[in-house]
Amino acid sequence: LDITTIRHSLAHVMAKALLELRPGSKLAIGPSISNGFYYDLEIIGDFSTNNFIELENKMKKILKQDLKFEMHYKSIKEASDFYKAENNIYKIELIEDLEKQGEQSLSFYKLGDFVDLCKGPHVTSTKDIPKDIFKIDKLAGAYWRGDEKKPMLTRIYALCFETKEELETYISKREAALLRDHRKIGIELDLYMISEDVGKGLPMLLPKGATIRRILERFAVDEELKRGYLHVYTPVLGRTKLYEISGHLTHYKDSMYPIMDIEGVDYVLRPMSCPHHFMIYKNKPKSYRDLPVRYAEIASMYRKEKSGELTGLIRCMGFNLADGHVICTKDQLKIEFIKTIELVEFLMDKLGLSKITSYRASLRDELKEKYVADSSAWDFAESTLIDILNNTNKQYYVSHGDAAFYGPKLDIQLETVTGKDETIFTIQIDMIMADRFNLEYIDADGSAKKPIIIHRSSIGCMERILAFLIEHYAGAFPLWFAPVQVKLLSVSEKHDTYLDSIYNKLLENNIRVEKDTRNESIGKKIREARLQKIPYIIIIGDKEIENNTVTVRNRNTQNQNVLNSIDFINKIIKEDKDKVLELNI
Ligand SMILES: [Zn+2]
Ligand SMILES: [Zn+2]
């Protein structure tokens, strides 16, 4: 039995059960969805989450009854009269639409005394559905037909999977993920905020979130500089003609913001920084000796998202990508591509994400319609990508149809806390843009040639990697990128001078330290610091001053260790510098 059919059949069962509990309620629609099903209805009387068990029990009773889904037809008039009798404006509207589409008779399904307009298919009998594979999930308001000028209905969501085990796994994974949701932790730890006045899809990083971003950014930029990248700054606006040349205006228009006319010149918020970097390349003539050229930038860009899909730091109206373009000869392509993979792998290793990585080779689909035509260039780029993955012994899978419109790409996927793969880093081979933007270099024989371009991100999009790390670590970040690394707590005010001497030494060594010298109990100070998930909490009282020590509380173990204060400071500096992922004190 197909799970979609089961889910949809259960939607009828739920509607029948609800009508028994709340007679006179009016049905609208009840489709299956990816984790279950819902039904939109106008409910007569109160209905809240308190009634879920009652509704579930009613449904289970119906399932036990071995009721058959029996189909019959009604003419448009019969159907319409049927719903006029109960004054159901929703079904009447559906029937009017079906009539306009030329339907003459409509299929209805009967389930005991319950009748519903529906195309099917359904299970044969309610006893075909196991009683323990569904759960009423939540209530939501839903405008009839998604139109805010139309009545608001109640949507009852239910989860449904093929087995009880699958249902339970889904629920427990979702609960675990909710606890780690970056939107929850991000607010609790004061990492970012969203202001309705600024805009729903425009998150702002608060000082602590900004600290994490700055550390990650410096880390990525420094590593790129070591590996031969040249960093640039380019503007978020560009003339529209750049994107006409690149083809984004044709292939990518739905993701771009409206064009701005400024004194007769068209500008657009950039969805990509590539053309800006190409213009930098063209600023001076290049010879084969200059290649490869590697430009990089933490580049702001703006892409349109539907307002309903804007979520936290993951789906935003704009974002900041650790972007870069390697412009090289055909002979240099393989080695340069491998270097970009090595850079991403190095960064992921330091972030503690290596173990949850997978590789996806995104190629054209069979039809090849939505891609820029130049078959031989595509064939070369695709086979180079596959060769590289085979030669470097990467475990990868191929995904047809996920290529960019101008070239194949390697997507480096990370597994989220719910077990889903998300693309966090991308490396693309582009044989098209050099031609379009007329990028050239003079080869050894004096002839002008077109280079190949690798588009790549190193640490990905700053907002996305931040969201990912928040969820991966549930806000308990490794020391090296924790916004506050050490918190000093004094037992009473007579300990403040000694506390300050340690505080200043840590500050001088660029350790991110906070102090709590309020006149509060030490127990309260510890509890508050723990909620902030600070790696090390330091307690300073009489004994510590007497022996020139500190008492260190480790976030993970809750162990308290007494260390000589200078030893402690040196250990912290070393753990920070070495970017160790575990807490070792
Ligand atoms: Zn149906
Ligand atoms: Zn690019």
Coordinates of C-alpha atoms and ligand atoms in Angstrom, one line a residue:
L1 CA 0.0 0.0 0.0
D2 CA 1.2 3.4 -1.0
I3 CA 1.9 5.7 2.0
T4 CA 0.4 8.7 0.2
T5 CA -2.9 6.8 -0.3
I6 CA -2.9 5.8 3.4
R7 CA -2.2 9.4 4.5
H8 CA -5.0 10.8 2.3
S9 CA -7.5 8.0 3.4
L10 CA -6.7 9.0 7.0
A11 CA -7.6 12.6 6.2
H12 CA -11.1 11.4 5.5
V13 CA -11.1 9.3 8.6
M14 CA -10.0 12.4 10.6
A15 CA -12.8 14.5 9.0
K16 CA -15.4 11.9 9.8
A17 CA -14.2 11.7 13.4
L18 CA -14.2 15.5 13.7
L19 CA -17.8 15.7 12.4
E20 CA -18.9 13.2 15.0
L21 CA -17.3 15.3 17.7
R22 CA -18.3 18.7 16.3
P23 CA -21.4 18.2 14.3
G24 CA -22.2 20.8 11.7
S25 CA -18.5 21.6 11.0
K26 CA -17.8 22.4 7.4
L27 CA -15.1 20.5 5.4
A28 CA -12.9 22.2 2.9
I29 CA -9.9 20.1 1.7
G30 CA -7.7 17.3 3.1
P31 CA -4.6 16.4 1.2
S32 CA -1.6 14.2 2.1
I33 CA 1.8 15.9 2.8
S34 CA 5.4 14.8 3.1
N35 CA 5.1 13.8 6.8
G36 CA 1.4 13.0 7.0
F37 CA -1.8 14.8 6.1
Y38 CA -4.1 17.7 7.1
Y39 CA -7.7 18.8 6.8
D40 CA -8.9 22.4 6.5
L41 CA -12.3 22.9 8.1
E42 CA -14.6 25.4 9.6
I43 CA -15.1 23.9 13.1
I44 CA -18.4 24.6 14.9
G45 CA -17.6 25.0 18.6
D46 CA -14.3 24.9 20.5
F47 CA -11.5 22.7 19.4
S48 CA -8.0 22.9 20.9
T49 CA -4.9 20.7 21.4
N50 CA -6.7 19.4 24.5
N51 CA -9.1 17.5 22.1
F52 CA -6.4 15.7 20.2
I53 CA -6.6 12.5 22.2
E54 CA -10.3 12.4 21.9
L55 CA -10.0 12.9 18.1
E56 CA -7.3 10.2 17.8
N57 CA -9.5 7.7 19.8
K58 CA -12.4 8.4 17.6
M59 CA -10.3 7.8 14.5
K60 CA -9.0 4.5 15.9
K61 CA -12.6 3.4 16.5
I62 CA -13.5 4.1 12.9
L63 CA -10.4 2.2 11.7
K64 CA -11.6 -0.9 13.7
Q65 CA -15.0 -0.9 12.0
D66 CA -13.9 -2.2 8.6
L67 CA -15.6 0.6 6.8
K68 CA -15.3 0.5 3.0
F69 CA -14.4 3.6 0.8
E70 CA -17.3 3.4 -1.7
M71 CA -17.3 5.6 -4.7
H72 CA -20.3 7.0 -6.5
Y73 CA -20.9 9.9 -8.9
K74 CA -23.1 12.9 -8.6
S75 CA -24.0 15.4 -11.3
I76 CA -22.8 18.9 -10.9
K77 CA -26.3 19.9 -9.8
E78 CA -26.6 17.0 -7.3
A79 CA -23.2 17.8 -5.9
S80 CA -24.0 21.4 -5.5
D81 CA -27.4 20.8 -3.9
F82 CA -25.8 18.4 -1.5
Y83 CA -23.5 21.0 -0.2
K84 CA -26.0 23.9 -0.4
A85 CA -28.2 21.8 2.0
E86 CA -25.4 22.1 4.6
N87 CA -24.4 25.6 3.5
N88 CA -20.8 24.6 2.8
I89 CA -19.5 27.5 0.7
Y90 CA -16.0 25.9 0.3
K91 CA -17.2 22.7 -1.4
I92 CA -19.6 24.8 -3.5
E93 CA -16.8 26.9 -4.7
L94 CA -14.7 23.8 -5.6
I95 CA -17.6 22.4 -7.5
E96 CA -18.1 25.7 -9.4
D97 CA -14.4 25.5 -10.4
L98 CA -14.7 21.9 -11.5
E99 CA -17.7 22.9 -13.6
K100 CA -15.7 25.6 -15.3
Q101 CA -13.0 23.0 -16.1
G102 CA -15.7 21.1 -18.0
E103 CA -16.5 18.3 -15.5
Q104 CA -20.0 17.0 -15.7
S105 CA -20.1 14.4 -13.0
L106 CA -18.0 14.3 -9.8
S107 CA -16.8 11.4 -7.8
F108 CA -17.8 11.1 -4.1
Y109 CA -16.5 8.7 -1.5
K110 CA -18.7 7.3 1.2
L111 CA -17.2 6.0 4.4
G112 CA -20.1 4.8 6.6
D113 CA -22.4 7.8 6.9
F114 CA -19.6 10.2 5.9
V115 CA -19.6 11.5 2.3
D116 CA -16.9 13.6 0.7
L117 CA -16.2 15.1 -2.7
C118 CA -12.9 13.5 -3.8
K119 CA -11.0 12.1 -6.7
G120 CA -9.3 9.4 -4.7
P121 CA -7.5 7.0 -4.6
H122 CA -8.1 5.5 -1.1
V123 CA -7.5 2.2 0.7
T124 CA -10.2 -0.3 0.2
S125 CA -11.2 -0.6 3.9
T126 CA -10.4 1.3 7.1
K127 CA -9.0 -1.9 8.5
D128 CA -6.2 -1.8 6.0
I129 CA -4.7 1.1 8.0
P130 CA -2.7 0.2 11.1
K131 CA -4.0 2.1 14.2
D132 CA -0.6 3.2 15.5
I133 CA 1.0 4.9 12.5
F134 CA -0.5 8.3 12.9
K135 CA -0.6 11.1 15.5
I136 CA -2.6 14.4 15.5
D137 CA 0.2 17.0 15.4
K138 CA -0.8 20.6 15.5
L139 CA -3.4 23.2 14.7
A140 CA -2.9 26.2 12.4
G141 CA -5.0 28.9 10.9
A142 CA -5.2 28.7 7.1
Y143 CA -7.0 31.1 4.8
W144 CA -9.4 29.4 2.4
R145 CA -7.3 28.9 -0.8
G146 CA -4.4 30.8 0.8
D147 CA -6.2 34.1 0.2
E148 CA -6.1 36.5 3.1
K149 CA -9.4 38.1 1.9
K150 CA -11.2 34.8 2.4
P151 CA -12.3 33.1 5.6
M152 CA -9.8 31.7 8.0
L153 CA -10.2 28.0 8.5
T154 CA -8.7 25.6 11.1
R155 CA -6.1 23.3 9.7
I156 CA -5.5 20.1 11.7
Y157 CA -2.2 18.5 10.9
A158 CA -1.4 14.9 11.6
L159 CA 1.8 12.9 11.2
C160 CA 1.7 9.5 9.5
F161 CA 4.4 7.0 8.5
E162 CA 4.4 3.4 7.2
T163 CA 5.3 2.0 10.6
K164 CA 4.9 2.9 14.2
E165 CA 8.8 2.8 14.5
E166 CA 9.2 5.3 11.7
L167 CA 6.6 7.6 13.3
E168 CA 8.3 7.4 16.7
T169 CA 11.8 8.1 15.1
Y170 CA 10.4 11.1 13.3
I171 CA 8.9 12.5 16.4
S172 CA 12.0 12.0 18.6
K173 CA 14.3 13.4 15.9
R174 CA 12.1 16.4 15.5
E175 CA 12.0 17.0 19.2
A176 CA 15.8 16.8 19.4
A177 CA 16.2 19.2 16.5
L178 CA 13.8 21.7 18.0
L179 CA 15.9 21.9 21.1
R180 CA 18.9 22.7 18.8
D181 CA 17.0 25.0 16.4
H182 CA 19.3 27.9 15.7
R183 CA 16.3 30.2 15.9
K184 CA 15.7 29.1 19.6
I185 CA 19.4 29.0 20.7
G186 CA 20.3 32.0 18.6
I187 CA 17.8 34.1 20.6
E188 CA 18.6 32.5 24.0
L189 CA 22.4 33.1 23.6
D190 CA 21.9 36.7 22.2
L191 CA 23.5 35.8 18.9
Y192 CA 21.1 37.5 16.5
M193 CA 17.8 39.2 16.2
I194 CA 15.2 40.0 13.6
S195 CA 13.4 43.3 13.7
E196 CA 10.1 43.6 11.9
D197 CA 11.0 47.3 11.4
V198 CA 14.2 46.4 9.5
G199 CA 12.6 43.4 7.7
K200 CA 11.6 39.9 8.3
G201 CA 14.3 38.3 6.1
L202 CA 17.1 40.6 7.3
P203 CA 18.7 39.1 10.4
M204 CA 21.1 41.3 12.4
L205 CA 24.0 39.8 14.4
L206 CA 24.2 40.9 18.0
P207 CA 27.7 41.4 19.6
K208 CA 28.1 37.7 20.4
G209 CA 26.9 36.5 17.0
A210 CA 29.1 39.1 15.4
T211 CA 32.1 37.8 17.4
I212 CA 31.6 34.3 16.1
R213 CA 31.3 35.6 12.5
R214 CA 34.4 37.8 12.9
I215 CA 36.4 34.8 14.2
L216 CA 35.2 32.5 11.4
E217 CA 35.8 35.2 8.8
R218 CA 39.3 36.0 10.0
F219 CA 40.1 32.3 10.1
A220 CA 38.9 31.7 6.5
V221 CA 40.5 34.9 5.1
D222 CA 43.8 34.2 6.8
E223 CA 43.8 30.6 5.5
E224 CA 43.0 31.8 2.0
L225 CA 45.8 34.4 2.1
K226 CA 48.2 31.6 3.1
R227 CA 47.0 29.6 0.1
G228 CA 47.6 32.3 -2.5
Y229 CA 44.2 34.1 -2.6
L230 CA 44.0 37.9 -3.2
H231 CA 41.3 39.5 -1.2
V232 CA 39.2 42.3 -2.7
Y233 CA 36.2 44.5 -1.7
T234 CA 33.5 45.1 -4.3
P235 CA 30.0 46.8 -4.1
V236 CA 26.7 45.1 -3.6
L237 CA 25.2 47.0 -6.6
G238 CA 26.2 46.6 -10.2
R239 CA 24.9 47.6 -13.5
T240 CA 22.1 45.4 -14.9
K241 CA 24.1 44.8 -18.1
L242 CA 26.6 42.7 -16.1
Y243 CA 23.8 40.2 -15.4
E244 CA 22.6 40.4 -19.0
I245 CA 26.1 39.3 -20.1
S246 CA 26.4 36.6 -17.5
G247 CA 22.9 35.3 -18.4
H248 CA 21.6 35.6 -14.8
L249 CA 18.8 37.9 -16.1
T250 CA 17.6 35.1 -18.3
H251 CA 18.3 32.1 -16.1
Y252 CA 18.0 33.5 -12.6
K253 CA 15.5 36.4 -12.9
D254 CA 13.1 35.0 -10.3
S255 CA 15.8 35.2 -7.7
M256 CA 16.8 38.8 -8.4
Y257 CA 15.3 42.0 -7.0
P258 CA 13.8 44.6 -9.2
I259 CA 16.0 46.8 -11.3
M260 CA 16.7 50.4 -10.1
D261 CA 16.8 53.2 -12.6
I262 CA 19.2 55.8 -11.4
E263 CA 19.5 58.8 -13.8
G264 CA 18.7 56.6 -16.7
V265 CA 21.2 53.8 -15.8
D266 CA 19.9 50.4 -14.6
Y267 CA 21.4 48.9 -11.5
V268 CA 20.6 45.8 -9.6
L269 CA 21.4 44.3 -6.2
R270 CA 23.8 41.6 -7.1
P271 CA 22.8 37.9 -6.7
M272 CA 26.4 36.9 -7.4
S273 CA 29.7 38.6 -7.2
C274 CA 31.3 36.9 -10.2
P275 CA 31.1 39.8 -12.7
H276 CA 32.7 42.2 -10.2
H277 CA 35.7 39.9 -9.8
F278 CA 35.9 39.4 -13.6
M279 CA 36.1 43.2 -14.0
I280 CA 39.0 43.2 -11.6
Y281 CA 40.7 40.5 -13.6
K282 CA 40.3 42.6 -16.7
N283 CA 41.7 45.7 -15.0
K284 CA 45.1 44.9 -16.4
P285 CA 46.2 42.5 -19.2
K286 CA 47.2 39.1 -18.0
S287 CA 49.9 36.7 -19.3
Y288 CA 50.1 32.9 -18.7
R289 CA 52.7 33.8 -16.0
D290 CA 50.0 35.6 -14.0
L291 CA 47.8 32.5 -13.8
P292 CA 46.3 31.1 -11.7
V293 CA 44.7 34.3 -10.2
R294 CA 42.6 33.7 -7.1
Y295 CA 40.3 36.4 -6.0
A296 CA 38.3 36.1 -2.8
E297 CA 35.9 38.3 -0.8
I298 CA 33.3 38.0 2.0
A299 CA 30.7 39.2 -0.5
S300 CA 27.3 40.5 0.4
M301 CA 24.6 39.5 -2.1
Y302 CA 20.8 39.6 -2.3
R303 CA 18.5 36.9 -3.6
K304 CA 14.7 36.9 -3.5
E305 CA 12.9 34.4 -1.2
K306 CA 9.2 34.1 -0.8
S307 CA 8.2 35.9 2.4
G308 CA 6.6 32.7 3.8
E309 CA 9.9 30.9 3.4
L310 CA 12.2 33.3 5.2
T311 CA 13.6 31.5 8.2
G312 CA 16.1 32.7 10.8
L313 CA 19.7 32.8 9.4
I314 CA 19.1 30.1 6.8
R315 CA 16.7 31.7 4.3
C316 CA 17.3 35.4 4.2
M317 CA 16.8 38.2 1.7
G318 CA 20.5 38.8 1.6
F319 CA 23.6 37.0 2.9
N320 CA 27.4 37.1 3.0
L321 CA 29.2 34.5 1.1
A322 CA 32.9 33.6 1.5
D323 CA 33.1 33.8 -2.2
G324 CA 36.0 33.4 -4.6
H325 CA 37.1 32.8 -8.2
V326 CA 40.1 31.0 -9.4
I327 CA 40.9 32.0 -12.9
C328 CA 43.4 29.5 -14.5
T329 CA 44.5 27.7 -17.7
K330 CA 43.0 24.4 -18.8
D331 CA 46.2 22.7 -17.7
Q332 CA 45.9 24.1 -14.2
L333 CA 42.2 23.2 -13.7
K334 CA 42.6 19.9 -12.0
I335 CA 45.2 20.9 -9.5
E336 CA 43.4 24.2 -8.7
F337 CA 40.1 22.4 -8.2
I338 CA 41.8 19.9 -5.8
K339 CA 43.3 22.8 -3.9
T340 CA 39.8 24.3 -3.4
I341 CA 38.5 21.0 -2.0
E342 CA 41.6 20.8 0.3
L343 CA 40.8 24.3 1.6
V344 CA 37.2 23.4 2.4
E345 CA 38.3 20.2 4.0
F346 CA 40.8 22.0 6.2
L347 CA 38.2 24.5 7.4
M348 CA 35.7 21.8 8.1
D349 CA 38.2 19.8 10.1
K350 CA 38.9 22.8 12.3
L351 CA 35.2 23.4 12.8
G352 CA 34.8 19.8 13.8
L353 CA 32.5 18.9 10.9
S354 CA 34.6 16.4 8.9
K355 CA 32.7 13.4 10.1
I356 CA 29.3 14.5 8.7
T357 CA 30.4 15.4 5.2
S358 CA 29.4 13.9 1.9
Y359 CA 30.1 14.8 -1.7
R360 CA 27.6 15.4 -4.4
A361 CA 28.6 15.8 -8.1
S362 CA 25.9 18.0 -9.6
L363 CA 25.7 17.5 -13.3
R364 CA 23.2 18.4 -16.1
D365 CA 20.0 16.4 -16.5
E366 CA 19.1 14.3 -19.5
L367 CA 17.2 17.1 -21.3
K368 CA 20.0 19.7 -20.8
E369 CA 17.5 22.5 -21.5
K370 CA 18.1 24.9 -18.7
Y371 CA 21.8 24.9 -19.3
V372 CA 24.0 27.1 -21.5
A373 CA 24.7 25.2 -24.6
D374 CA 28.2 24.3 -25.5
S375 CA 28.3 20.5 -25.3
S376 CA 32.0 19.9 -25.7
A377 CA 32.8 22.4 -22.9
W378 CA 30.2 20.8 -20.6
D379 CA 31.5 17.3 -21.4
F380 CA 35.0 18.4 -20.6
A381 CA 34.0 20.1 -17.3
E382 CA 31.8 17.2 -16.2
S383 CA 34.4 14.5 -16.9
T384 CA 37.1 16.6 -15.2
L385 CA 35.0 16.8 -12.1
I386 CA 34.3 13.1 -12.0
D387 CA 38.0 12.3 -12.7
I388 CA 39.1 14.5 -9.8
L389 CA 36.6 12.8 -7.4
N390 CA 37.8 9.3 -8.6
N391 CA 41.5 10.2 -8.4
T392 CA 41.2 11.6 -4.9
N393 CA 39.2 8.6 -3.7
K394 CA 36.2 10.7 -2.6
Q395 CA 33.0 8.9 -1.7
Y396 CA 30.5 10.8 -3.8
Y397 CA 27.1 10.5 -5.5
V398 CA 25.9 12.0 -8.8
S399 CA 22.9 14.2 -8.9
H400 CA 21.6 14.9 -12.4
G401 CA 19.9 18.3 -12.8
D402 CA 21.6 20.1 -10.0
A403 CA 24.3 21.8 -12.0
A404 CA 24.5 25.6 -12.2
F405 CA 23.3 26.9 -15.6
Y406 CA 26.9 27.6 -16.6
G407 CA 28.7 24.6 -15.3
P408 CA 28.8 21.4 -13.2
K409 CA 29.6 21.6 -9.5
L410 CA 30.8 19.7 -6.5
D411 CA 28.4 20.2 -3.6
I412 CA 29.9 19.5 -0.2
Q413 CA 27.0 18.4 2.0
L414 CA 26.8 18.4 5.7
E415 CA 24.3 16.3 7.7
T416 CA 21.9 18.3 9.9
V417 CA 20.8 17.3 13.3
T418 CA 17.6 15.9 11.7
G419 CA 19.7 13.7 9.4
K420 CA 19.1 15.8 6.3
D421 CA 21.9 16.6 3.9
E422 CA 22.3 20.4 3.3
T423 CA 24.7 22.0 0.7
I424 CA 27.0 24.2 2.7
F425 CA 30.0 24.6 0.3
T426 CA 30.1 24.6 -3.5
I427 CA 32.9 24.4 -6.1
Q428 CA 31.9 25.0 -9.7
I429 CA 33.8 24.6 -13.0
D430 CA 32.8 27.3 -15.5
M431 CA 33.8 27.1 -19.2
I432 CA 31.3 29.8 -20.3
M433 CA 31.8 33.1 -18.4
A434 CA 35.3 33.8 -19.7
D435 CA 33.9 33.8 -23.1
R436 CA 30.9 36.0 -22.2
F437 CA 33.0 38.5 -20.4
N438 CA 35.9 38.3 -22.8
L439 CA 38.5 37.3 -20.2
E440 CA 41.8 36.5 -21.7
Y441 CA 45.4 35.8 -21.1
I442 CA 48.4 35.9 -23.5
D443 CA 49.9 32.4 -23.7
A444 CA 53.6 31.6 -24.1
D445 CA 53.2 31.5 -27.9
G446 CA 51.8 35.1 -27.9
S447 CA 48.2 34.1 -28.7
A448 CA 45.2 35.3 -26.7
K449 CA 43.4 32.5 -24.9
K450 CA 40.3 32.1 -22.7
P451 CA 40.9 30.9 -19.1
I452 CA 38.7 28.6 -17.1
I453 CA 37.0 29.8 -14.0
I454 CA 36.4 28.0 -10.7
H455 CA 33.6 29.5 -8.6
R456 CA 33.9 28.4 -5.0
S457 CA 33.0 29.2 -1.5
S458 CA 35.4 28.4 1.3
I459 CA 33.6 28.6 4.6
G460 CA 30.3 29.0 2.8
C461 CA 27.7 31.6 3.5
M462 CA 28.4 33.2 6.9
E463 CA 24.7 33.2 8.0
R464 CA 24.3 29.6 7.0
I465 CA 27.5 28.2 8.6
L466 CA 26.6 30.1 11.7
A467 CA 23.1 28.5 11.8
F468 CA 24.6 25.2 11.1
L469 CA 27.2 25.4 13.9
I470 CA 24.6 26.6 16.4
E471 CA 22.5 23.5 15.7
H472 CA 25.5 21.1 15.4
Y473 CA 26.9 22.2 18.8
A474 CA 23.6 23.2 20.4
G475 CA 25.2 26.5 21.2
A476 CA 28.1 24.9 23.2
F477 CA 30.8 26.0 20.8
P478 CA 34.4 24.8 20.9
L479 CA 36.6 27.2 22.8
W480 CA 38.3 28.8 19.7
F481 CA 35.1 30.3 18.3
A482 CA 32.9 30.6 21.5
P483 CA 31.8 34.2 21.8
V484 CA 32.8 34.2 25.5
Q485 CA 35.6 31.8 26.3
V486 CA 36.1 32.4 30.0
K487 CA 33.9 33.9 32.7
L488 CA 35.4 35.0 36.0
L489 CA 33.2 34.9 39.1
S490 CA 34.1 36.4 42.4
V491 CA 32.8 34.9 45.7
S492 CA 32.6 38.4 47.3
E493 CA 33.9 41.9 46.5
K494 CA 37.1 41.5 48.5
H495 CA 38.2 39.1 45.7
D496 CA 37.7 41.7 42.9
T497 CA 41.3 43.0 42.7
Y498 CA 42.8 39.6 42.2
L499 CA 40.0 38.8 39.7
D500 CA 40.8 41.9 37.8
S501 CA 44.5 41.0 37.5
I502 CA 43.5 37.7 35.9
Y503 CA 40.9 39.4 33.7
N504 CA 43.4 41.9 32.4
K505 CA 46.0 39.3 31.6
L506 CA 43.4 37.3 29.6
L507 CA 42.3 40.4 27.8
E508 CA 45.8 41.3 26.9
N509 CA 46.2 37.9 25.3
N510 CA 43.0 38.3 23.2
I511 CA 41.0 35.8 25.2
R512 CA 37.3 36.7 25.2
V513 CA 36.6 37.0 28.9
E514 CA 33.7 38.3 31.0
K515 CA 33.5 38.9 34.7
D516 CA 30.6 38.7 37.2
T517 CA 31.4 40.7 40.4
R518 CA 27.8 41.4 41.3
N519 CA 26.8 41.1 44.9
E520 CA 25.0 37.8 44.3
S521 CA 25.5 34.2 45.6
I522 CA 28.2 32.2 43.8
G523 CA 25.6 29.5 43.1
K524 CA 23.5 32.0 41.2
K525 CA 26.5 33.3 39.2
I526 CA 27.5 29.8 38.2
R527 CA 23.9 28.9 37.1
E528 CA 23.7 32.0 34.9
A529 CA 27.1 31.5 33.3
R530 CA 26.2 27.8 32.6
L531 CA 23.1 28.9 30.7
Q532 CA 25.3 30.9 28.4
K533 CA 27.3 27.7 27.6
I534 CA 30.6 29.4 28.4
P535 CA 33.5 26.8 28.1
Y536 CA 35.3 27.7 31.3
I537 CA 33.9 29.2 34.5
I538 CA 36.5 30.5 36.9
I539 CA 35.7 30.9 40.6
I540 CA 37.8 33.2 42.8
G541 CA 37.6 33.3 46.6
D542 CA 39.9 33.4 49.6
K543 CA 41.8 30.1 49.0
E544 CA 42.5 31.1 45.4
I545 CA 44.1 34.4 46.4
E546 CA 46.1 32.8 49.2
N547 CA 47.6 30.2 46.9
N548 CA 47.7 32.3 43.7
T549 CA 45.4 29.8 42.0
V550 CA 42.0 29.7 40.1
T551 CA 39.2 27.1 40.4
V552 CA 38.2 26.1 36.9
R553 CA 34.8 24.6 36.1
N554 CA 34.6 22.8 32.8
R555 CA 31.3 23.2 30.8
N556 CA 31.2 19.6 29.7
T557 CA 32.4 17.6 32.7
Q558 CA 31.3 20.0 35.5
N559 CA 34.6 19.0 37.2
Q560 CA 36.3 21.7 39.3
N561 CA 40.1 21.8 38.9
V562 CA 42.4 24.0 40.9
L563 CA 45.3 25.4 38.7
N564 CA 48.1 27.9 39.3
S565 CA 46.8 31.1 37.7
I566 CA 49.7 31.6 35.3
D567 CA 49.4 27.9 34.2
F568 CA 45.7 28.4 33.6
I569 CA 46.2 31.5 31.4
N570 CA 48.9 29.8 29.4
K571 CA 46.7 26.7 28.9
I572 CA 43.8 28.8 27.7
I573 CA 46.0 30.7 25.2
K574 CA 47.3 27.4 23.8
E575 CA 43.8 25.8 23.5
D576 CA 42.6 28.9 21.7
K577 CA 45.6 29.0 19.3
D578 CA 45.5 25.3 18.5
K579 CA 41.8 25.4 17.8
V580 CA 41.2 22.2 19.8
L581 CA 37.6 21.1 19.7
E582 CA 37.5 19.5 23.2
L583 CA 37.9 21.3 26.5
N584 CA 41.0 20.0 28.2
I585 CA 41.2 21.7 31.5
Ligands
ZN1 ZN -10.2 11.3 -0.8
ZN2 ZN 31.0 33.1 -9.0

